[in-house]
């Protein structure tokens, strides 16, 4: 059973709903302070994953080509339009640009971080749910704060997060035997860089179109294997 995936999705769902219910009752100075901490936590998590890379060239190439693909497909703009349409059908559903940025950052952090994706695959293979459970703690409090600012849509992120996590969990037995250790290391590094970009975005340091970087998570497996076969 994908226990870790369920715990992680439940943390986002309950945290997002709790935050939306609390709303403006959270003092702004506390919200601002915790948002900064969440940004730093994402940066720290990203750095932890980045240092595990095996082939720097493969990781950089995956990021460049993956981001180019994401920009050509304009993934983030398409998602923004979809979120705006969805929000318009919910109570109090007008999304400001700030709320839209927050939602996209949360989708990346909850659904597409290297920790979440690898954690789901790892729990499917080994039955070790510790990675996802540790991630759930941060996700719960992050969802409360951003739910208070952005509304119930933060909790709704638990749906695609749970679907993606379960898919990776059940495909784990098929994927893992095909992946060498160096491929997993490079995959985690790309996920770490994307998570780092999310942390910088949350902290207000630099605005990245982070969702347009997600195709790099797929490309890195092929480029890592290609680079490992190079005769130098």
GROMACS .gro file of C-alpha atoms in nm:
model
  232
    1UNK     CA    1   0.000   0.000   0.000
    2UNK     CA    2   0.129   0.351  -0.082
    3UNK     CA    3   0.105   0.462   0.281
    4UNK     CA    4   0.362   0.738   0.242
    5UNK     CA    5   0.178   0.882  -0.059
    6UNK     CA    6  -0.152   0.882   0.132
    7UNK     CA    7   0.006   1.051   0.435
    8UNK     CA    8   0.166   1.318   0.217
    9UNK     CA    9  -0.157   1.390   0.026
   10UNK     CA   10  -0.356   1.397   0.352
   11UNK     CA   11  -0.107   1.647   0.500
   12UNK     CA   12  -0.155   1.882   0.204
   13UNK     CA   13  -0.534   1.842   0.204
   14UNK     CA   14  -0.584   1.900   0.577
   15UNK     CA   15  -0.322   2.175   0.591
   16UNK     CA   16  -0.474   2.360   0.295
   17UNK     CA   17  -0.828   2.335   0.433
   18UNK     CA   18  -0.716   2.439   0.783
   19UNK     CA   19  -0.528   2.737   0.641
   20UNK     CA   20  -0.827   2.847   0.431
   21UNK     CA   21  -1.057   2.820   0.736
   22UNK     CA   22  -0.820   3.018   0.955
   23UNK     CA   23  -0.772   3.276   0.679
   24UNK     CA   24  -0.673   3.621   0.794
   25UNK     CA   25  -0.664   3.520   1.161
   26UNK     CA   26  -0.296   3.428   1.122
   27UNK     CA   27  -0.096   3.747   1.201
   28UNK     CA   28   0.086   3.880   0.896
   29UNK     CA   29   0.422   3.891   1.074
   30UNK     CA   30   0.392   3.519   1.160
   31UNK     CA   31   0.279   3.432   0.808
   32UNK     CA   32   0.568   3.632   0.659
   33UNK     CA   33   0.820   3.476   0.898
   34UNK     CA   34   0.703   3.120   0.828
   35UNK     CA   35   0.690   3.182   0.453
   36UNK     CA   36   1.055   3.286   0.469
   37UNK     CA   37   1.134   2.970   0.666
   38UNK     CA   38   0.954   2.755   0.410
   39UNK     CA   39   1.155   2.921   0.136
   40UNK     CA   40   1.477   2.847   0.324
   41UNK     CA   41   1.360   2.490   0.388
   42UNK     CA   42   1.301   2.438   0.015
   43UNK     CA   43   1.645   2.586  -0.061
   44UNK     CA   44   1.804   2.355   0.198
   45UNK     CA   45   1.622   2.051   0.061
   46UNK     CA   46   1.729   2.146  -0.290
   47UNK     CA   47   2.096   2.181  -0.193
   48UNK     CA   48   2.085   1.846  -0.009
   49UNK     CA   49   1.965   1.677  -0.330
   50UNK     CA   50   2.195   1.870  -0.565
   51UNK     CA   51   2.516   1.757  -0.392
   52UNK     CA   52   2.425   1.396  -0.472
   53UNK     CA   53   2.462   1.446  -0.849
   54UNK     CA   54   2.681   1.211  -1.048
   55UNK     CA   55   2.729   1.383  -1.386
   56UNK     CA   56   2.714   1.763  -1.378
   57UNK     CA   57   2.707   1.791  -1.758
   58UNK     CA   58   2.409   1.556  -1.790
   59UNK     CA   59   2.219   1.748  -1.521
   60UNK     CA   60   2.289   2.088  -1.681
   61UNK     CA   61   2.195   1.960  -2.027
   62UNK     CA   62   1.871   1.814  -1.892
   63UNK     CA   63   1.782   2.146  -1.731
   64UNK     CA   64   1.860   2.348  -2.045
   65UNK     CA   65   1.681   2.120  -2.291
   66UNK     CA   66   1.396   2.048  -2.049
   67UNK     CA   67   1.339   2.416  -1.979
   68UNK     CA   68   1.345   2.496  -2.352
   69UNK     CA   69   1.081   2.228  -2.406
   70UNK     CA   70   0.874   2.362  -2.118
   71UNK     CA   71   0.897   2.717  -2.250
   72UNK     CA   72   0.797   2.608  -2.601
   73UNK     CA   73   0.497   2.421  -2.459
   74UNK     CA   74   0.435   2.713  -2.221
   75UNK     CA   75   0.334   2.470  -1.947
   76UNK     CA   76   0.313   2.727  -1.668
   77UNK     CA   77   0.090   2.964  -1.869
   78UNK     CA   78  -0.144   2.677  -1.959
   79UNK     CA   79  -0.165   2.573  -1.595
   80UNK     CA   80  -0.226   2.933  -1.490
   81UNK     CA   81  -0.524   2.958  -1.726
   82UNK     CA   82  -0.661   2.627  -1.598
   83UNK     CA   83  -0.625   2.734  -1.234
   84UNK     CA   84  -0.793   3.066  -1.306
   85UNK     CA   85  -1.092   2.891  -1.467
   86UNK     CA   86  -1.114   2.644  -1.178
   87UNK     CA   87  -1.090   2.917  -0.917
   88UNK     CA   88  -1.369   3.116  -1.081
   89UNK     CA   89  -1.607   2.828  -1.005
   90UNK     CA   90  -1.516   2.815  -0.636
   91UNK     CA   91  -1.638   3.041  -0.352
   92UNK     CA   92  -1.434   3.363  -0.348
   93UNK     CA   93  -1.246   3.233  -0.645
   94UNK     CA   94  -1.075   3.529  -0.814
   95UNK     CA   95  -0.702   3.463  -0.834
   96UNK     CA   96  -0.462   3.754  -0.812
   97UNK     CA   97  -0.118   3.725  -0.971
   98UNK     CA   98   0.034   3.668  -0.626
   99UNK     CA   99  -0.208   3.384  -0.548
  100UNK     CA  100  -0.142   3.228  -0.888
  101UNK     CA  101   0.233   3.237  -0.824
  102UNK     CA  102   0.177   3.081  -0.482
  103UNK     CA  103  -0.033   2.800  -0.629
  104UNK     CA  104   0.222   2.719  -0.900
  105UNK     CA  105   0.502   2.718  -0.642
  106UNK     CA  106   0.300   2.484  -0.420
  107UNK     CA  107   0.222   2.249  -0.710
  108UNK     CA  108   0.594   2.222  -0.784
  109UNK     CA  109   0.689   2.181  -0.418
  110UNK     CA  110   0.416   1.928  -0.336
  111UNK     CA  111   0.401   1.730  -0.661
  112UNK     CA  112   0.728   1.766  -0.852
  113UNK     CA  113   1.007   1.802  -0.597
  114UNK     CA  114   1.284   1.543  -0.633
  115UNK     CA  115   1.210   1.430  -0.279
  116UNK     CA  116   0.843   1.363  -0.352
  117UNK     CA  117   0.898   1.186  -0.684
  118UNK     CA  118   1.189   0.975  -0.566
  119UNK     CA  119   1.019   0.912  -0.231
  120UNK     CA  120   0.715   0.764  -0.409
  121UNK     CA  121   0.931   0.544  -0.632
  122UNK     CA  122   1.148   0.438  -0.338
  123UNK     CA  123   0.851   0.346  -0.118
  124UNK     CA  124   0.711   0.134  -0.402
  125UNK     CA  125   1.033  -0.064  -0.427
  126UNK     CA  126   1.156  -0.092  -0.070
  127UNK     CA  127   0.847  -0.023   0.139
  128UNK     CA  128   1.039   0.258   0.311
  129UNK     CA  129   0.801   0.551   0.354
  130UNK     CA  130   1.033   0.766   0.569
  131UNK     CA  131   1.120   1.012   0.288
  132UNK     CA  132   0.756   1.093   0.217
  133UNK     CA  133   0.663   1.108   0.586
  134UNK     CA  134   0.942   1.358   0.655
  135UNK     CA  135   0.826   1.563   0.354
  136UNK     CA  136   0.468   1.550   0.485
  137UNK     CA  137   0.563   1.742   0.800
  138UNK     CA  138   0.691   2.041   0.603
  139UNK     CA  139   0.409   2.015   0.347
  140UNK     CA  140   0.144   2.027   0.622
  141UNK     CA  141   0.265   2.354   0.772
  142UNK     CA  142   0.342   2.501   0.430
  143UNK     CA  143  -0.015   2.421   0.318
  144UNK     CA  144  -0.159   2.593   0.627
  145UNK     CA  145   0.025   2.918   0.561
  146UNK     CA  146  -0.037   2.926   0.187
  147UNK     CA  147  -0.395   2.804   0.234
  148UNK     CA  148  -0.456   3.107   0.457
  149UNK     CA  149  -0.324   3.336   0.183
  150UNK     CA  150  -0.445   3.159  -0.132
  151UNK     CA  151  -0.754   2.964  -0.025
  152UNK     CA  152  -0.895   2.614  -0.066
  153UNK     CA  153  -0.716   2.545  -0.395
  154UNK     CA  154  -0.399   2.472  -0.197
  155UNK     CA  155  -0.573   2.173  -0.039
  156UNK     CA  156  -0.696   2.062  -0.382
  157UNK     CA  157  -0.332   2.010  -0.487
  158UNK     CA  158  -0.353   1.687  -0.283
  159UNK     CA  159  -0.554   1.532  -0.570
  160UNK     CA  160  -0.289   1.549  -0.848
  161UNK     CA  161  -0.022   1.488  -0.586
  162UNK     CA  162  -0.191   1.165  -0.474
  163UNK     CA  163  -0.254   1.047  -0.830
  164UNK     CA  164   0.107   1.111  -0.936
  165UNK     CA  165   0.245   0.954  -0.618
  166UNK     CA  166   0.034   0.639  -0.656
  167UNK     CA  167   0.130   0.609  -1.023
  168UNK     CA  168   0.501   0.625  -0.936
  169UNK     CA  169   0.452   0.389  -0.643
  170UNK     CA  170   0.284   0.118  -0.852
  171UNK     CA  171   0.525   0.169  -1.142
  172UNK     CA  172   0.818   0.152  -0.902
  173UNK     CA  173   0.876  -0.219  -0.950
  174UNK     CA  174   0.890  -0.163  -1.326
  175UNK     CA  175   1.107   0.150  -1.322
  176UNK     CA  176   1.357   0.086  -1.048
  177UNK     CA  177   1.533  -0.219  -1.199
  178UNK     CA  178   1.594  -0.012  -1.513
  179UNK     CA  179   1.760   0.276  -1.328
  180UNK     CA  180   2.125   0.269  -1.232
  181UNK     CA  181   2.241   0.445  -0.916
  182UNK     CA  182   2.400   0.727  -1.117
  183UNK     CA  183   2.073   0.791  -1.300
  184UNK     CA  184   1.885   0.819  -0.970
  185UNK     CA  185   2.153   1.056  -0.834
  186UNK     CA  186   2.124   1.284  -1.137
  187UNK     CA  187   1.744   1.270  -1.121
  188UNK     CA  188   1.751   1.377  -0.756
  189UNK     CA  189   1.992   1.658  -0.845
  190UNK     CA  190   1.758   1.796  -1.112
  191UNK     CA  191   1.470   1.772  -0.867
  192UNK     CA  192   1.689   1.952  -0.614
  193UNK     CA  193   1.761   2.239  -0.855
  194UNK     CA  194   1.390   2.278  -0.928
  195UNK     CA  195   1.315   2.269  -0.554
  196UNK     CA  196   1.587   2.530  -0.499
  197UNK     CA  197   1.424   2.752  -0.763
  198UNK     CA  198   1.092   2.715  -0.580
  199UNK     CA  199   1.261   2.818  -0.254
  200UNK     CA  200   1.408   3.130  -0.415
  201UNK     CA  201   1.065   3.210  -0.562
  202UNK     CA  202   0.886   3.167  -0.227
  203UNK     CA  203   1.147   3.384  -0.058
  204UNK     CA  204   1.094   3.658  -0.317
  205UNK     CA  205   1.457   3.646  -0.429
  206UNK     CA  206   1.405   3.547  -0.793
  207UNK     CA  207   1.094   3.462  -0.995
  208UNK     CA  208   1.140   3.147  -1.202
  209UNK     CA  209   0.893   2.983  -1.439
  210UNK     CA  210   0.951   2.667  -1.239
  211UNK     CA  211   0.682   2.452  -1.397
  212UNK     CA  212   0.850   2.496  -1.735
  213UNK     CA  213   1.157   2.323  -1.588
  214UNK     CA  214   0.972   1.999  -1.504
  215UNK     CA  215   1.044   1.819  -1.839
  216UNK     CA  216   1.407   1.806  -1.723
  217UNK     CA  217   1.304   1.541  -1.469
  218UNK     CA  218   1.229   1.302  -1.756
  219UNK     CA  219   1.518   1.396  -1.984
  220UNK     CA  220   1.780   1.354  -1.712
  221UNK     CA  221   1.744   0.973  -1.712
  222UNK     CA  222   1.833   0.948  -2.081
  223UNK     CA  223   2.111   1.207  -2.068
  224UNK     CA  224   2.262   1.053  -1.756
  225UNK     CA  225   2.274   0.713  -1.924
  226UNK     CA  226   2.414   0.865  -2.246
  227UNK     CA  227   2.685   1.051  -2.055
  228UNK     CA  228   2.779   0.738  -1.862
  229UNK     CA  229   2.838   0.556  -2.191
  230UNK     CA  230   3.080   0.821  -2.314
  231UNK     CA  231   3.434   0.682  -2.353
  232UNK     CA  232   3.595   0.950  -2.134
   0.00000   0.00000   0.00000
